PDB file of C-alpha atoms in Angstrom:
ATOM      1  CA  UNK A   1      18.876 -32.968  67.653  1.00  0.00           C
ATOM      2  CA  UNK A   2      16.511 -30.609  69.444  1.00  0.00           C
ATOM      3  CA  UNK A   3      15.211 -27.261  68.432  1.00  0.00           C
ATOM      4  CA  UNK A   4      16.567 -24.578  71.001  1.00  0.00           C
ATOM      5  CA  UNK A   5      13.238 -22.943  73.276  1.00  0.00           C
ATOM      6  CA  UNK A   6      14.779 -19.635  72.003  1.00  0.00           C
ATOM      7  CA  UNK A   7      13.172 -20.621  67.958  1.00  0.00           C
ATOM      8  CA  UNK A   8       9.599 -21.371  69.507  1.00  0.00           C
ATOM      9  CA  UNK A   9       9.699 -17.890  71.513  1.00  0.00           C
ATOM     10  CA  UNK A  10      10.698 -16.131  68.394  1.00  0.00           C
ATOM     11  CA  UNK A  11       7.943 -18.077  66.312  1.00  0.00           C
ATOM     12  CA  UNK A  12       5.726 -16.738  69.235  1.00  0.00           C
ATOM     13  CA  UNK A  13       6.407 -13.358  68.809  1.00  0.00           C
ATOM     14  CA  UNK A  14       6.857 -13.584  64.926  1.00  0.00           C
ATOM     15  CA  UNK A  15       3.238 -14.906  64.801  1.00  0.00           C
ATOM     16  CA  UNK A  16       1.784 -12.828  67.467  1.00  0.00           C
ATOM     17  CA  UNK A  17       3.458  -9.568  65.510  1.00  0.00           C
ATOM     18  CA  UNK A  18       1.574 -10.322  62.516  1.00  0.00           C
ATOM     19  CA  UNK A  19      -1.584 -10.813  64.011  1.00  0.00           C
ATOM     20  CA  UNK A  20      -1.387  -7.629  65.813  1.00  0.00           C
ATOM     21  CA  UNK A  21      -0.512  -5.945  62.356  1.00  0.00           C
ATOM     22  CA  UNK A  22      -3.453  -8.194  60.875  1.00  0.00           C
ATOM     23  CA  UNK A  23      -5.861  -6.809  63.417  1.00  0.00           C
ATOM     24  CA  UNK A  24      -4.593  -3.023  63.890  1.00  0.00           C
ATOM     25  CA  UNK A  25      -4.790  -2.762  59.654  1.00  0.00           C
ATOM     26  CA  UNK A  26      -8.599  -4.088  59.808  1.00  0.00           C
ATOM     27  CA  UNK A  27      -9.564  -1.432  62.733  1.00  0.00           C
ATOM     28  CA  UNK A  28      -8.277   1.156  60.901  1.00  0.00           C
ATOM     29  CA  UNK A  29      -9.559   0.442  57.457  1.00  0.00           C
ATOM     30  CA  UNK A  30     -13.349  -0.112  59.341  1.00  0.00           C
ATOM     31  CA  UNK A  31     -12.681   3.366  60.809  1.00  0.00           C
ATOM     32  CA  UNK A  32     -12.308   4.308  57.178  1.00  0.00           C
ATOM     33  CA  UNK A  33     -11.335   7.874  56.801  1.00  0.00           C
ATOM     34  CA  UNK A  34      -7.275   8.683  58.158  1.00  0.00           C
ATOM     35  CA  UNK A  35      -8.246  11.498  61.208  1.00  0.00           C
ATOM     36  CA  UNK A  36     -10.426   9.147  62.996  1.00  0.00           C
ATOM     37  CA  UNK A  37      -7.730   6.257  64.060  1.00  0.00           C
ATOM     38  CA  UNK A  38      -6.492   7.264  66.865  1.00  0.00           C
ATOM     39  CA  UNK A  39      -2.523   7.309  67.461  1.00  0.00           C
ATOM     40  CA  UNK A  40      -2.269   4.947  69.522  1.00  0.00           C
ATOM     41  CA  UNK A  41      -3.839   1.809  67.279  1.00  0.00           C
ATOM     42  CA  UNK A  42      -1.165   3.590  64.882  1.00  0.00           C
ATOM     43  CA  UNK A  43       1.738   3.015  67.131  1.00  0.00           C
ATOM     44  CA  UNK A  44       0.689  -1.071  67.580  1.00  0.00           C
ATOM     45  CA  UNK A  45       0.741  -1.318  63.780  1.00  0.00           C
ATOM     46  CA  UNK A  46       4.015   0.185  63.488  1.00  0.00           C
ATOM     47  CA  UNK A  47       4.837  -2.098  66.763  1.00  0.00           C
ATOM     48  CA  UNK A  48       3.569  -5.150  65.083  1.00  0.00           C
ATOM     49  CA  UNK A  49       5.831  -4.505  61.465  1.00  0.00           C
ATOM     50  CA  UNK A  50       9.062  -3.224  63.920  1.00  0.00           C
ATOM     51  CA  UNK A  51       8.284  -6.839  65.941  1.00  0.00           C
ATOM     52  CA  UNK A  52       7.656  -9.084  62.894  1.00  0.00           C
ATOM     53  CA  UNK A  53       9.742  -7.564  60.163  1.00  0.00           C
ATOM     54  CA  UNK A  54      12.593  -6.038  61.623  1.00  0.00           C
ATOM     55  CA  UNK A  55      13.580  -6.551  65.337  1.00  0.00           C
ATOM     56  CA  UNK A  56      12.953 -10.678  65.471  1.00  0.00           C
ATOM     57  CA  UNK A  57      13.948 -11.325  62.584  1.00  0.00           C
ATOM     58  CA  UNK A  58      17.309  -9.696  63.468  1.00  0.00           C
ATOM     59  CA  UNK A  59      17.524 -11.084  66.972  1.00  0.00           C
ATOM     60  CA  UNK A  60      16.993 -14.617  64.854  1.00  0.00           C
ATOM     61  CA  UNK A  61      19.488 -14.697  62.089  1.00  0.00           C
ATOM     62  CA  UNK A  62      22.042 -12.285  63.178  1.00  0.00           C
ATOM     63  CA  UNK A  63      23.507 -14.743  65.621  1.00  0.00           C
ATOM     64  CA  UNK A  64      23.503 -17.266  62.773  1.00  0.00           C
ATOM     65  CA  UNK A  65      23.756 -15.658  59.758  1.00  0.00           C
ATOM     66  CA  UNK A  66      25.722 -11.834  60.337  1.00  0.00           C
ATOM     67  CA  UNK A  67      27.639 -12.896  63.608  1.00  0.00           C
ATOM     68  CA  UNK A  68      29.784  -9.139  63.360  1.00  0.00           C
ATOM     69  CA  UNK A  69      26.354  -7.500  63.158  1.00  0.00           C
ATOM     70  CA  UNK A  70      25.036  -9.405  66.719  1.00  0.00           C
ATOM     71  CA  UNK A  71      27.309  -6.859  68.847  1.00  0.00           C
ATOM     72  CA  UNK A  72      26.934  -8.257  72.408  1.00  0.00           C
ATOM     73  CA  UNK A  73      25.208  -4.842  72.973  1.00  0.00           C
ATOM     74  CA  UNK A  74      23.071  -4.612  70.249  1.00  0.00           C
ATOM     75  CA  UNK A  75      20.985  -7.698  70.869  1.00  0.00           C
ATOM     76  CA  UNK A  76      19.961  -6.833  74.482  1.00  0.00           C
ATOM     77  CA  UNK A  77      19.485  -3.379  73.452  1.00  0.00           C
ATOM     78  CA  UNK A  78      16.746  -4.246  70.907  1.00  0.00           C
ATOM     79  CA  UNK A  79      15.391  -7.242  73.361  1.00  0.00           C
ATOM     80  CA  UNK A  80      15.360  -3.815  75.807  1.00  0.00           C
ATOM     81  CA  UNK A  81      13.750  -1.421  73.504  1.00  0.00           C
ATOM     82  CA  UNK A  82      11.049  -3.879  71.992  1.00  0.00           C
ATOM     83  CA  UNK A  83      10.023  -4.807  75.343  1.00  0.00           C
ATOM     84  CA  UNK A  84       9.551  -1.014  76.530  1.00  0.00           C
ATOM     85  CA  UNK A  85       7.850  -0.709  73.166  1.00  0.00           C
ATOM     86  CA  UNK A  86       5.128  -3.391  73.837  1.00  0.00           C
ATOM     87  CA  UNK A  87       4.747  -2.285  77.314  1.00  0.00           C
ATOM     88  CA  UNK A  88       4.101   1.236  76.084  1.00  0.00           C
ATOM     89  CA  UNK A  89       1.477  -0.015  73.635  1.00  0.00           C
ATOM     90  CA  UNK A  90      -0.243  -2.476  75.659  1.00  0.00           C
ATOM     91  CA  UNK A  91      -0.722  -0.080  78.582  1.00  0.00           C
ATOM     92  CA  UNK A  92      -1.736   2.666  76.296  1.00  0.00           C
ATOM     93  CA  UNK A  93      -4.777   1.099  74.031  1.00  0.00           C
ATOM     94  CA  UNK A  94      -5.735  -0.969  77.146  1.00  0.00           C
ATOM     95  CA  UNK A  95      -6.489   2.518  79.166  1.00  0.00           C
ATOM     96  CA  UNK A  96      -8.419   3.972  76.152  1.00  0.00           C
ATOM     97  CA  UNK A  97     -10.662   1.315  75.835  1.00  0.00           C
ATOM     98  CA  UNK A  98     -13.880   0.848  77.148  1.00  0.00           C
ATOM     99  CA  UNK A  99     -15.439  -1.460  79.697  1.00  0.00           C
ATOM    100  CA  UNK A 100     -16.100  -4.822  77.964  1.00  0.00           C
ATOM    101  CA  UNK A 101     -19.548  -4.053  78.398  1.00  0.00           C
ATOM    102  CA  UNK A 102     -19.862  -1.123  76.144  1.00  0.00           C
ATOM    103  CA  UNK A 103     -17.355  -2.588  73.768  1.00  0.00           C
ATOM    104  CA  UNK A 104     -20.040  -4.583  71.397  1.00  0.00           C
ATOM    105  CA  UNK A 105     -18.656  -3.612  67.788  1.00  0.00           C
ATOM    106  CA  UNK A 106     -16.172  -5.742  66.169  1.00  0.00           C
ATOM    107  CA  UNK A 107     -13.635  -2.732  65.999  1.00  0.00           C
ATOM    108  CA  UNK A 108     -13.649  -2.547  69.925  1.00  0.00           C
ATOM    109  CA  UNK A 109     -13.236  -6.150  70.295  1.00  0.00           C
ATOM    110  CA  UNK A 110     -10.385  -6.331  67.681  1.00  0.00           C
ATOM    111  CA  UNK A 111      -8.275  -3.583  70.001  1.00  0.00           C
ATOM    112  CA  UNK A 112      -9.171  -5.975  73.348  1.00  0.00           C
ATOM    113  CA  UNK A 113      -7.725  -8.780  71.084  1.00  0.00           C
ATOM    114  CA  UNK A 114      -4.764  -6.691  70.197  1.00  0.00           C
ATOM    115  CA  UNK A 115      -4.366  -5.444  73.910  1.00  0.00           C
ATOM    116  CA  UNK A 116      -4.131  -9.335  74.729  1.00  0.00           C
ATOM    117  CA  UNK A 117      -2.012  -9.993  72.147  1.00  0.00           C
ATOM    118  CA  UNK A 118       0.747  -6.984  73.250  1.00  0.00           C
ATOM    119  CA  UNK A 119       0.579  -8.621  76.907  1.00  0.00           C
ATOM    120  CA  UNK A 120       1.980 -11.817  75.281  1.00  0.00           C
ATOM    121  CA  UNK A 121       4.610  -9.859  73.131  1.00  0.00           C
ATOM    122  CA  UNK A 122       5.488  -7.959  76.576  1.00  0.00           C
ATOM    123  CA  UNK A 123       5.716 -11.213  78.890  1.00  0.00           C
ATOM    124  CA  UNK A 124       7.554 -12.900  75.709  1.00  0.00           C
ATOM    125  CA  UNK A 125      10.131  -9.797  75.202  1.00  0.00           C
ATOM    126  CA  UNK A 126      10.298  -9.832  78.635  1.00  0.00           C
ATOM    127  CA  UNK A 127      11.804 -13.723  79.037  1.00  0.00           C
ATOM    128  CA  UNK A 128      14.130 -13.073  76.034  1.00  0.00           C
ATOM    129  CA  UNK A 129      15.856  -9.702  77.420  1.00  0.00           C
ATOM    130  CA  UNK A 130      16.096 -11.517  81.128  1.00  0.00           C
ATOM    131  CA  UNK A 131      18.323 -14.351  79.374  1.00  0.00           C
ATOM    132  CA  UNK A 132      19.963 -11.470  76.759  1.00  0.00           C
ATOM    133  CA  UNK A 133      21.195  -9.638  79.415  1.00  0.00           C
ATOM    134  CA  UNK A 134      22.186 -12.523  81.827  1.00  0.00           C
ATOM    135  CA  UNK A 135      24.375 -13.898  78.395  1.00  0.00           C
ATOM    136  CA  UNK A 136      25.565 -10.089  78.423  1.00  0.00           C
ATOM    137  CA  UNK A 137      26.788 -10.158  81.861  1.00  0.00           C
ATOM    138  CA  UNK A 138      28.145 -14.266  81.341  1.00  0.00           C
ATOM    139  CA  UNK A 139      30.328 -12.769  78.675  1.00  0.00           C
ATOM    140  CA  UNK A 140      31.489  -9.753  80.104  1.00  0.00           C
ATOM    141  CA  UNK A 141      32.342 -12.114  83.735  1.00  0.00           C
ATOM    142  CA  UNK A 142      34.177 -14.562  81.224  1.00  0.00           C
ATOM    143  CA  UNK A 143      36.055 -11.528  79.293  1.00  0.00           C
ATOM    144  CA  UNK A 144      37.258 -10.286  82.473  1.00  0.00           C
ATOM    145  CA  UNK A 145      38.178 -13.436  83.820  1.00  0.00           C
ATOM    146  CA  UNK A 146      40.412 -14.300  80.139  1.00  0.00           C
ATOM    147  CA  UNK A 147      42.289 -10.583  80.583  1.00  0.00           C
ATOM    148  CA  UNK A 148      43.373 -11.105  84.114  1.00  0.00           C
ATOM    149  CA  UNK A 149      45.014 -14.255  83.303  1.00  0.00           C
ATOM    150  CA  UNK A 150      46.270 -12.880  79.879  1.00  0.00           C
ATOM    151  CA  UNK A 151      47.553 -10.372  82.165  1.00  0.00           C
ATOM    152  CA  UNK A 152      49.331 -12.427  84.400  1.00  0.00           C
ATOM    153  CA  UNK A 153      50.664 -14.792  81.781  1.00  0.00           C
ATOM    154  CA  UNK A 154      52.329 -11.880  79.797  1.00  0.00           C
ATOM    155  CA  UNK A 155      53.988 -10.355  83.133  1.00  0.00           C
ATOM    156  CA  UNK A 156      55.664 -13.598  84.216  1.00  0.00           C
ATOM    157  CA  UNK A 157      57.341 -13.901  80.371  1.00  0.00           C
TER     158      UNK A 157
END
């Protein structure tokens, strides 16, 4: 039996999550002292732990696991608001940073790694809320489609 492409994406992000958190942690800990990391390489570690430890692992085993907690809403709304999130961070650290030519310490090239790796988190999110919401709107065509002729069938009795 074949593993669905949907485990491999959220392996993807899963692993990509934790290296952002594994890289974020080590820039700030070189920057040492707490008023010198800037907010924004705090917002991709708390973007990295919302990714690895809270959002996929939802949008994995609720499906499975907690099908009355995987409202059809709920899933494309935190495919949605991840994917804004990423974009957000991505954008952000990419337009502080400097010109790879001036970026020579290993703190500098750490954030260009995790600007690369929240591009791949954003095109990932991005694939995964395009097929959320096209299930969303499958479902709600189907549900419509199921009351009309439930309709129908209970008029004629």
């Amino acid at each position: 039996m074949a593993m669905p492409w949907i485990y491999a994406v959220r392996f993807a992000q899963i692993l990509f999550g934790l290296i952002v958190v594994a890289l974020t942690a080590y820039v700030i800990s070189v920057w040492g002292y707490p008023w010198t990391s800037y907010d924004t390489v705090n917002y991709l570690l708390f973007l990295g732990c919302w990714t690895t430890f809270l959002a996929t692992p939802y949008l994995l085993a609720a499906p499975i696991y907690m099908p009355r907690l995987a409202h059809r809403f709920v899933i494309p709304a935190v495919e949605v608001v991840t994917m804004i999130f990423w974009f957000a961070g991505f954008i952000a650290l990419g337009a502080e940073l400097p010109a790879p030519v001036y970026c020579r310490w290993s703190a500098c090239r750490a954030l260009q790694a995790v600007t690369v790796f929240g591009a791949f988190e954003w095109i990932l999110f991005a694939v995964t809320t395009y097929f959320a919401i096209m299930d969303l709107k499958e479902h709600r065509r189907s549900g419509q489609t199921a009351q009309k002729t439930s309709n129908n069938a209970q008029l004629g009795v």
